XYZ file of C-alpha atoms in Angstrom:
668
model
C 86.003 74.883 116.140
C 89.214 74.634 113.345
C 88.182 74.258 109.918
C 89.711 71.439 107.467
C 92.762 73.781 106.801
C 93.394 74.238 110.305
C 93.562 70.614 111.111
C 95.923 70.225 107.976
C 98.464 72.840 108.966
C 98.486 71.953 112.778
C 98.051 68.201 112.622
C 99.313 66.816 109.345
C 102.111 69.357 108.439
C 105.607 68.692 110.021
C 106.617 70.270 113.360
C 109.373 72.281 111.420
C 106.703 74.075 109.230
C 104.672 74.554 112.367
C 107.470 76.842 113.612
C 107.705 79.151 110.858
C 103.649 80.009 111.464
C 103.342 83.556 112.855
C 101.848 83.605 116.346
C 100.345 86.667 115.824
C 99.862 87.502 112.192
C 99.760 90.778 110.016
C 96.336 91.543 108.440
C 97.865 91.349 105.050
C 100.980 90.932 103.497
C 102.443 92.485 99.919
C 103.744 89.998 97.296
C 104.609 92.624 94.781
C 104.308 96.018 93.545
C 103.501 97.782 90.152
C 103.208 101.160 88.276
C 100.411 101.615 85.900
C 99.767 104.792 83.272
C 96.448 105.334 82.068
C 94.798 108.044 79.974
C 93.562 110.811 81.738
C 90.021 110.974 79.833
C 89.540 107.487 79.176
C 86.816 105.347 81.177
C 88.637 105.010 84.655
C 87.097 101.208 85.012
C 88.461 99.871 81.991
C 91.606 101.591 82.062
C 92.973 102.467 85.584
C 92.591 98.689 87.000
C 95.042 95.733 87.094
C 94.523 92.363 88.432
C 96.573 88.861 88.168
C 95.176 85.464 89.044
C 97.509 82.658 90.793
C 96.636 79.751 88.363
C 95.343 79.747 84.847
C 92.739 77.177 85.482
C 89.941 79.552 84.315
C 86.963 76.571 85.240
C 88.530 76.548 88.897
C 88.420 80.475 88.945
C 84.859 80.488 87.469
C 83.913 78.497 90.416
C 85.801 80.208 93.189
C 87.508 77.229 93.717
C 90.781 78.959 93.695
C 91.477 82.853 95.255
C 91.764 85.503 92.672
C 94.345 87.728 93.778
C 93.540 91.266 92.676
C 96.395 94.354 92.401
C 95.076 97.196 95.053
C 95.646 100.524 93.699
C 96.490 103.355 96.051
C 94.251 105.701 95.027
C 96.686 108.804 94.120
C 97.313 110.187 91.238
C 101.250 110.352 91.322
C 101.159 113.509 89.243
C 98.709 115.323 91.369
C 96.870 116.877 88.232
C 100.197 117.931 86.923
C 100.017 116.019 83.880
C 97.616 117.064 80.771
C 97.237 113.583 79.624
C 98.578 110.910 81.650
C 97.589 109.593 85.336
C 99.870 107.274 87.316
C 99.121 104.913 90.152
C 100.993 102.670 92.574
C 99.544 98.947 92.548
C 100.438 96.378 95.260
C 99.530 92.610 94.793
C 98.139 92.168 98.582
C 96.554 89.202 99.972
C 95.116 88.503 103.229
C 97.573 86.905 105.642
C 94.800 84.162 106.357
C 94.335 83.310 102.738
C 98.252 83.503 102.370
C 98.347 80.579 104.593
C 95.534 78.651 103.505
C 96.980 78.403 100.010
C 99.448 75.648 99.930
C 101.094 76.662 96.888
C 101.719 80.574 98.388
C 102.923 79.421 101.315
C 105.347 76.822 100.133
C 106.469 79.514 97.754
C 106.919 82.064 100.414
C 108.968 79.357 102.598
C 110.978 77.902 99.476
C 111.226 81.019 96.592
C 111.211 83.759 99.049
C 108.126 85.669 97.316
C 107.110 88.220 100.128
C 108.529 91.653 99.924
C 110.527 92.282 102.878
C 112.064 95.822 101.685
C 112.175 98.553 99.664
C 114.556 101.135 98.171
C 114.417 104.323 95.503
C 117.221 105.307 93.577
C 118.600 108.921 94.535
C 120.319 110.198 91.277
C 122.068 112.929 93.094
C 123.929 110.858 96.242
C 124.143 107.310 95.195
C 125.776 107.965 91.762
C 128.555 109.557 93.829
C 129.411 106.457 95.126
C 132.385 105.289 93.375
C 131.794 102.223 90.933
C 128.295 103.108 90.942
C 127.491 105.479 87.973
C 127.054 102.902 85.446
C 125.031 100.255 87.656
C 122.715 103.035 88.997
C 121.950 100.892 92.530
C 120.219 102.739 95.424
C 122.377 103.136 98.387
C 120.360 100.738 100.296
C 120.968 97.406 98.119
C 124.981 98.533 98.036
C 124.709 98.872 101.855
C 122.729 95.387 102.246
C 125.525 93.907 99.832
C 128.369 95.170 102.147
C 126.859 94.046 105.461
C 126.241 90.589 104.198
C 129.934 90.998 103.038
C 130.863 92.090 106.497
C 128.847 89.155 107.769
C 131.033 86.587 105.581
C 134.150 88.189 106.671
C 133.336 87.993 110.233
C 132.168 84.470 109.921
C 135.468 83.462 108.409
C 137.249 85.240 111.194
C 135.541 83.142 113.698
C 136.260 80.028 112.020
C 139.967 81.216 112.217
C 139.566 82.310 115.783
C 138.370 78.821 116.296
C 141.317 77.060 114.857
C 143.826 79.155 116.755
C 142.257 78.064 119.761
C 142.522 74.484 118.731
C 146.091 74.826 118.359
C 146.776 76.596 121.448
C 144.818 73.960 123.256
C 147.227 71.439 121.698
C 150.322 73.465 122.473
C 149.121 73.415 125.945
C 149.309 69.662 125.842
C 152.538 69.439 124.427
C 153.899 71.928 127.362
C 152.671 70.235 129.952
C 153.883 66.943 128.510
C 157.584 68.569 128.348
C 156.977 69.680 132.405
C 156.416 66.012 132.970
C 159.607 64.592 130.956
C 161.702 67.431 132.704
C 160.360 66.241 136.063
C 161.624 62.424 135.019
C 164.918 63.865 133.921
C 165.822 65.810 137.286
C 165.029 62.586 139.234
C 167.831 60.885 137.077
C 170.161 63.493 137.623
C 170.010 63.364 141.420
C 171.078 59.888 140.765
C 174.312 60.774 138.799
C 175.887 63.924 139.790
C 178.222 64.085 137.069
C 175.449 63.981 134.571
C 173.911 67.296 136.391
C 177.169 69.187 136.467
C 177.815 68.836 132.712
C 173.469 69.792 132.092
C 174.098 72.659 134.893
C 177.003 74.057 132.949
C 175.349 73.378 129.528
C 172.414 75.364 130.546
C 174.309 77.931 131.521
C 176.062 78.327 128.343
C 172.625 78.078 126.848
C 171.889 81.081 129.001
C 174.086 83.230 127.535
C 172.494 82.935 124.281
C 168.704 84.058 123.213
C 166.339 82.135 125.998
C 163.481 81.982 123.053
C 165.882 79.531 121.094
C 166.244 77.363 124.008
C 163.368 77.334 126.200
C 160.314 75.964 124.733
C 158.002 76.837 127.787
C 159.365 80.573 127.737
C 158.999 80.462 123.881
C 154.676 79.495 124.032
C 154.408 81.915 126.905
C 156.061 85.106 124.915
C 154.169 83.835 121.717
C 150.966 83.863 123.520
C 151.638 87.161 125.297
C 152.236 88.499 121.287
C 148.903 87.020 120.050
C 146.833 88.801 123.195
C 149.179 92.339 122.124
C 147.603 91.878 118.510
C 144.464 90.722 119.744
C 144.344 94.065 121.380
C 145.466 96.206 118.651
C 142.293 97.756 116.734
C 141.695 95.653 113.940
C 139.660 96.253 110.569
C 139.323 92.984 109.152
C 136.260 92.627 109.896
C 135.024 95.826 108.297
C 134.878 96.792 104.464
C 136.998 99.987 104.383
C 135.358 100.936 101.106
C 131.874 100.261 99.829
C 132.055 97.271 97.403
C 129.803 97.683 94.438
C 128.305 94.251 93.824
C 127.445 93.132 89.931
C 123.395 92.434 88.747
C 123.958 88.826 89.803
C 125.124 89.419 93.361
C 122.297 91.887 94.002
C 119.666 89.398 92.487
C 120.995 86.732 94.727
C 120.216 88.672 97.694
C 116.544 89.243 96.552
C 116.540 92.667 95.335
C 114.386 93.205 91.835
C 114.030 96.449 89.899
C 110.946 98.321 88.974
C 109.980 101.420 87.616
C 110.778 104.858 88.634
C 113.865 104.115 90.585
C 112.078 101.625 92.906
C 113.782 98.571 93.909
C 111.702 95.636 96.125
C 113.228 92.925 98.157
C 112.054 89.432 98.116
C 112.375 87.008 100.984
C 111.065 84.618 103.167
C 107.819 85.408 105.407
C 108.180 86.716 108.639
C 105.539 88.638 110.381
C 107.869 91.189 112.042
C 109.549 92.055 108.935
C 107.370 91.193 106.052
C 105.681 94.849 104.246
C 101.764 94.654 105.022
C 101.146 97.829 103.686
C 102.021 100.598 101.234
C 100.950 104.192 100.615
C 102.276 107.509 98.687
C 102.813 110.789 100.318
C 103.540 114.221 98.798
C 105.292 117.382 99.308
C 109.036 118.283 99.518
C 108.710 118.295 103.493
C 107.057 114.987 103.579
C 106.133 113.855 107.442
C 105.111 110.160 108.123
C 103.667 110.272 111.804
C 101.971 106.806 111.537
C 103.948 103.972 114.009
C 105.626 100.945 112.122
C 105.305 102.805 108.781
C 108.474 103.702 106.931
C 109.189 106.826 104.785
C 111.523 106.391 102.077
C 112.746 110.017 102.123
C 114.090 109.677 98.170
C 111.367 111.166 95.893
C 109.554 108.656 93.130
C 111.721 109.363 89.742
C 108.313 110.064 88.196
C 109.341 113.490 86.398
C 106.737 115.091 88.639
C 108.781 118.541 89.697
C 106.107 120.581 91.425
C 104.942 117.411 94.158
C 107.550 114.876 94.934
C 106.014 111.741 95.176
C 107.133 109.086 98.290
C 106.736 105.761 98.998
C 105.779 105.097 102.550
C 105.131 101.265 103.737
C 104.472 99.368 106.942
C 106.182 96.448 108.394
C 104.654 93.504 110.198
C 101.674 93.078 112.722
C 98.852 95.863 112.821
C 99.514 98.643 115.160
C 97.890 98.011 118.966
C 98.261 101.670 120.390
C 95.355 101.665 122.824
C 92.795 104.441 122.699
C 94.003 107.263 125.123
C 91.760 107.965 128.012
C 91.159 111.626 129.024
C 92.015 111.746 132.541
C 91.970 115.228 134.882
C 95.292 115.048 136.640
C 95.419 114.828 140.485
C 95.730 118.238 141.044
C 92.312 118.632 139.626
C 93.842 120.337 136.562
C 93.279 119.350 133.005
C 95.164 121.867 130.329
C 93.584 122.364 126.405
C 95.464 123.935 123.815
C 93.163 124.846 121.025
C 94.778 125.126 117.684
C 92.772 127.021 114.942
C 93.216 127.432 111.044
C 96.650 125.873 110.582
C 96.494 125.804 106.631
C 98.907 123.585 106.165
C 99.653 122.724 102.270
C 101.087 119.670 100.380
C 104.090 121.191 99.676
C 106.172 123.947 102.156
C 103.698 126.383 101.712
C 103.320 130.273 100.970
C 103.241 132.790 104.257
C 100.384 134.732 103.699
C 100.590 138.390 105.731
C 103.494 137.007 107.796
C 104.014 139.275 110.932
C 106.386 141.434 111.060
C 106.666 141.935 107.628
C 110.224 141.463 107.331
C 110.020 137.942 108.438
C 108.213 137.167 105.002
C 111.806 137.015 103.283
C 112.098 133.177 102.119
C 109.304 132.532 104.506
C 108.134 128.612 104.401
C 104.602 128.832 105.678
C 104.273 125.144 107.282
C 108.013 124.514 108.531
C 107.092 128.055 110.171
C 103.800 126.862 111.915
C 105.440 123.603 113.229
C 107.776 125.502 114.789
C 105.605 128.037 116.520
C 103.174 124.915 117.977
C 106.443 123.017 119.140
C 107.370 125.717 121.020
C 104.082 126.048 122.433
C 103.816 122.361 123.495
C 107.200 122.659 125.436
C 106.241 125.332 127.176
C 102.438 124.390 128.262
C 102.601 120.735 127.911
C 98.898 120.346 127.076
C 96.733 117.156 128.314
C 94.284 117.187 125.081
C 94.682 119.512 121.780
C 91.223 120.552 119.725
C 92.431 121.617 116.091
C 89.165 123.752 115.210
C 89.195 123.227 111.583
C 90.881 124.373 108.385
C 93.760 121.842 109.188
C 94.701 121.968 105.724
C 94.039 124.976 102.598
C 92.103 123.729 99.851
C 93.777 123.931 96.453
C 97.127 124.113 98.171
C 96.653 120.620 99.569
C 96.109 118.271 96.580
C 96.992 115.557 98.493
C 95.245 116.118 101.791
C 96.747 113.253 103.673
C 100.426 114.937 103.531
C 99.198 118.170 104.661
C 97.098 116.513 107.644
C 100.328 114.250 108.653
C 102.266 117.479 109.347
C 99.806 118.808 111.742
C 98.950 115.302 113.658
C 103.035 114.434 113.806
C 103.741 117.419 116.074
C 100.730 115.505 118.694
C 101.407 112.110 117.801
C 105.531 112.295 118.625
C 104.444 113.407 122.192
C 101.489 111.007 122.519
C 99.285 113.858 123.340
C 95.591 113.157 122.700
C 93.877 115.023 119.946
C 90.550 115.860 118.489
C 89.628 117.563 115.234
C 86.436 119.531 113.922
C 86.033 120.259 110.327
C 86.322 123.741 108.710
C 85.286 124.653 105.218
C 88.511 124.550 103.436
C 89.537 120.949 104.646
C 87.601 119.167 102.046
C 88.687 121.158 99.222
C 91.699 119.054 98.200
C 91.255 115.174 97.020
C 88.884 114.128 100.504
C 85.599 114.796 100.939
C 84.654 115.686 104.382
C 83.451 112.053 105.200
C 87.064 110.705 103.965
C 88.662 113.361 105.857
C 87.206 112.424 109.270
C 87.809 108.722 108.270
C 91.227 109.491 108.320
C 91.459 111.644 111.285
C 89.951 109.139 113.415
C 91.998 106.089 112.118
C 94.958 108.040 113.420
C 97.197 107.329 116.844
C 96.145 109.285 119.514
C 93.202 110.776 117.810
C 89.430 111.082 119.607
C 88.221 111.942 116.236
C 84.709 110.615 115.688
C 82.888 110.415 112.101
C 79.713 110.872 113.901
C 76.321 109.433 113.041
C 75.436 108.869 109.635
C 71.651 110.491 109.950
C 72.995 113.495 111.358
C 73.887 116.390 109.156
C 77.847 116.880 108.819
C 81.022 114.555 109.992
C 82.391 115.083 113.031
C 79.739 115.286 115.544
C 80.316 113.593 118.665
C 81.521 114.397 122.524
C 84.362 113.417 124.708
C 84.308 113.214 128.307
C 87.188 113.422 130.638
C 87.501 111.438 133.950
C 88.133 112.475 137.115
C 91.407 112.520 139.156
C 90.219 109.521 141.547
C 87.580 107.797 139.568
C 86.367 106.992 136.168
C 83.252 109.392 136.747
C 83.563 112.004 133.995
C 84.303 116.010 135.169
C 84.314 117.292 131.856
C 82.404 117.071 128.669
C 83.425 118.368 125.496
C 81.071 118.602 122.519
C 82.326 118.861 118.773
C 80.097 119.989 115.937
C 80.459 119.848 111.829
C 79.409 123.602 111.229
C 79.791 122.493 107.185
C 80.793 125.124 104.670
C 78.756 127.864 102.357
C 74.935 128.648 102.654
C 73.208 126.407 100.677
C 70.723 129.286 100.024
C 72.885 131.952 99.130
C 70.403 134.214 97.576
C 68.093 133.773 100.821
C 70.830 133.621 103.493
C 74.217 134.425 101.941
C 77.496 133.692 103.417
C 78.081 130.746 105.434
C 76.211 127.590 106.333
C 74.282 126.940 109.624
C 74.007 124.195 112.673
C 71.362 121.970 111.663
C 67.876 121.076 113.375
C 69.106 117.554 113.618
C 72.457 118.351 115.026
C 70.534 120.261 117.730
C 68.222 117.247 118.552
C 71.135 114.813 118.811
C 72.910 117.641 121.097
C 69.525 117.416 123.260
C 68.961 113.788 123.071
C 72.782 112.550 123.875
C 72.838 115.040 126.990
C 69.665 113.565 128.099
C 71.109 110.190 127.580
C 74.052 111.214 129.717
C 72.260 112.702 132.834
C 70.006 109.832 132.647
C 73.023 107.557 132.994
C 74.726 109.694 135.657
C 77.613 110.118 133.172
C 77.203 114.189 134.488
C 77.992 114.976 138.232
C 74.580 116.393 139.252
C 75.873 119.093 141.290
C 78.625 121.096 139.124
C 79.814 119.873 135.908
C 82.623 121.729 133.458
C 81.195 121.458 129.812
C 82.693 123.088 126.564
C 81.948 122.942 122.990
C 83.900 123.230 120.249
C 83.657 123.798 116.030
C 84.897 126.200 113.434
C 82.642 128.394 112.033
C 81.200 131.153 115.031
C 77.917 131.328 115.874
C 75.796 134.658 115.185
C 75.859 135.778 118.646
C 79.438 136.339 118.082
C 77.944 139.320 116.681
C 77.228 140.815 119.995
C 80.573 142.461 120.342
C 78.770 145.983 121.900
C 76.708 144.163 123.957
C 78.757 142.053 126.857
C 82.215 142.417 128.429
C 84.796 141.259 125.484
C 88.337 140.680 126.139
C 91.013 140.395 123.435
C 90.784 141.847 120.043
C 88.121 142.271 117.214
C 89.706 143.303 113.883
C 87.268 141.688 111.288
C 83.605 141.192 110.573
C 82.041 138.012 111.933
C 81.581 135.609 109.253
C 79.339 133.779 111.169
C 75.925 132.204 109.241
C 73.075 134.736 108.691
C 70.330 132.018 109.277
C 70.135 131.290 113.653
C 68.981 127.849 114.624
C 68.987 128.484 118.077
C 72.393 126.652 118.847
C 73.721 128.733 121.230
C 70.109 128.729 123.451
C 70.310 124.581 123.680
C 74.338 124.643 124.645
C 73.305 127.063 127.467
C 70.547 124.627 128.366
C 72.814 121.947 128.395
C 75.304 123.641 131.127
C 78.024 124.623 128.287
C 79.735 127.741 129.905
C 82.167 128.009 127.120
C 82.162 128.042 123.464
C 85.650 128.524 121.129
C 85.755 128.666 117.244
C 88.050 129.664 114.693
C 87.542 130.341 110.923
C 87.905 134.462 111.663
C 91.974 134.396 111.579
C 92.385 137.932 113.120
C 89.485 137.707 116.086
C 90.778 136.269 118.930
C 88.296 137.743 121.845
C 86.273 135.780 124.448
C 82.734 137.717 124.495
C 80.206 137.363 127.727
C 76.656 136.436 125.940
C 73.832 136.735 128.517
C 70.651 135.254 127.269
C 67.576 134.325 129.150
C 66.849 130.408 129.162
C 63.488 128.846 129.955
C 64.003 125.311 131.394
C 61.338 122.973 132.593
C 61.137 124.831 136.445
C 62.511 127.977 135.755
C 63.478 131.371 133.400
C 66.935 132.373 134.015
C 69.507 134.122 132.891
C 72.066 132.073 131.282
C 75.935 133.468 130.578
C 77.887 131.465 128.348
C 81.262 132.894 126.907
C 82.089 132.947 123.228
C 85.755 132.483 121.982
C 87.896 132.797 119.293
C 91.037 130.601 119.161
C 92.848 133.023 116.546
C 94.786 131.705 113.463
C 98.081 129.833 113.996
C 98.973 128.894 110.683
C 101.596 131.158 108.579
C 99.608 129.587 105.252
C 96.134 131.115 106.244
C 95.679 135.139 106.015
C 96.348 137.710 109.016
C 95.783 141.030 107.665
C 94.387 144.129 109.239
C 97.113 145.831 109.925
C 99.418 142.401 110.838
C 98.113 139.871 112.866
C 100.407 137.676 114.500
C 99.655 133.791 114.867
C 98.462 132.713 118.121
C 96.955 129.657 119.874
C 94.564 129.769 122.971
C 95.082 127.595 126.433
C 92.343 126.696 128.807
C 93.054 125.223 132.176
C 89.952 123.563 133.702
C 89.951 123.139 137.656
C 87.540 120.343 138.931
C 88.437 120.930 142.499
C 87.406 124.642 142.245
C 85.174 124.262 139.356
C 87.004 127.096 137.267
C 87.920 127.691 134.034
C 90.890 130.138 132.899
C 92.064 130.773 129.249
C 94.948 132.822 127.818
C 96.527 133.010 124.530
C 100.412 132.648 123.642
C 101.620 134.643 120.121
C 104.179 133.586 117.593
C 107.732 135.417 118.306
C 106.907 136.007 121.692
C 105.673 132.563 123.183
C 107.165 133.003 126.636
C 104.548 135.800 127.534
C 100.803 134.980 128.618
C 98.538 137.182 126.575
C 95.089 138.267 128.461
C 94.559 135.749 130.873
C 91.134 135.633 132.292
C 88.888 133.700 134.313
C 85.943 132.517 132.417
C 83.895 130.183 134.865
C 84.257 130.450 138.578
C 82.134 127.653 140.710
C 80.894 125.986 137.585
C 79.301 129.237 136.474
C 80.244 131.522 133.574
C 81.041 134.875 135.087
C 82.678 138.481 134.165
């Protein structure tokens, strides 16, 4: 049912206004931005807020007859703890699109006054002031280009107008030419009647032929002029291009809609358009900043805030909400499904410092994050995985004062290639500016991410499962279980070290697995199942009790308290568990445990694997450890699972390939 506002717009407004209404509206529009400083030690509820009313009628505001537009804060201090006394925030005057169109005053302002932000630019002191004539005015290059584009458009219109006038002149000349031909025909008829006059005319024509034909033959003259014009038109011309950049004056910049803000920022106001208007704004940090989100544009010039340690950058979104569909995991037609496990990336907000680089001589001028990204990109080129699992410590604590910027450098690798991925949390992921809930919320909101926050009543964030469909049906052929293994022990005096998987997490595993079986979501005969998380289970310490392939170079930092998660996973039919955390361990260990079920008491085998650390920002000591990743290839036709590793510097070589599961059963 249409509201009164809808009726007003669609029934009473003229058709010209109807055409301006968007078919698919963005969620929000931004009308203005502002930078606000506040004292670091003052009450944040009082000092770090900003709002503005659309009207001055306090009574109507109190009676809620008119909307109050509040300034929304990008909740990131642009100084990133780098200032002793001040904080600096970016605010945007944002309004919901629905409210924007329901407010008649605002809507007409948008159409007539051009009060919606349609572009942003930041002054680059090093480059923009090099432009001849711009040293005093200090316009960003984007504004100068915008002015020159409009200047070129003006010249083009002028040239088109001249070309149209020339075409009209040519048409008139052609008409005159036809008239001259008709007159010549009439004269020839008269000449046939009078032979003497004809001979005289011929003699005159012969004499004239000795002279320049162009002076005496009007038809030939017109043809030659036409050919000359064609030659001129074929010659390369720069008339419609401004050879050098023209610097506008301040008035001309204002006429284009550009408005100067603080810290080198300029905004451009224009008419509302659902495709070009700016609908969201954010701030990212770091000298290797990356914006992986579609429809978002990163201004690669840092803000002039005087914050030298962590440069800040504006990024903004245009137009409608991004409609990327949630990817569906599907086994390929040959029955294969390839998983890349990436553990312990340890990305920083800046480029990061290399820790324990291998070989040692590669540590000179080593930049951790760019080097890690190059390594992962090489692996993606070689393996072309169907799915990626990041098993914790994607970001590195104190080195990530803006965890969002750090995480973006990791997920960008997969978003660009449109590879689905999932994340589990490690013990360092929440040591930046985001807590564990915020980190999982961010991860689950990104394109191609299948990460989930999980149920609120279950301990931790990131307890979920994913299913991969069979090649020729939607029936799941593979199940993957993800758990939050938390951080440090809540009772360090009793159980020192790391935290453990909680009892309600284990109950959740049992219940969810039962639901899937009851709903016949798991194959009744054979089903391949794996589990991924960060901190290893206590059973990883059994390095002397079973078959082990790979390297055991450091002590297993598993929790001391064992809640029996390994036994439950075995009962569920999970045949492979893979974790991160201990950077220099990369083995797969066969663990056999007696498991009692309702109908039998059996020996259950399960492989316990490490991914090996992939990031240069994390440690890699113990005699030197090259960074590495682990691959899994699941085959639903043969019900086998293979695994192998690839190492930085020797990416083309396959290391320690082994068969983990044969016919659906973990085997030695």
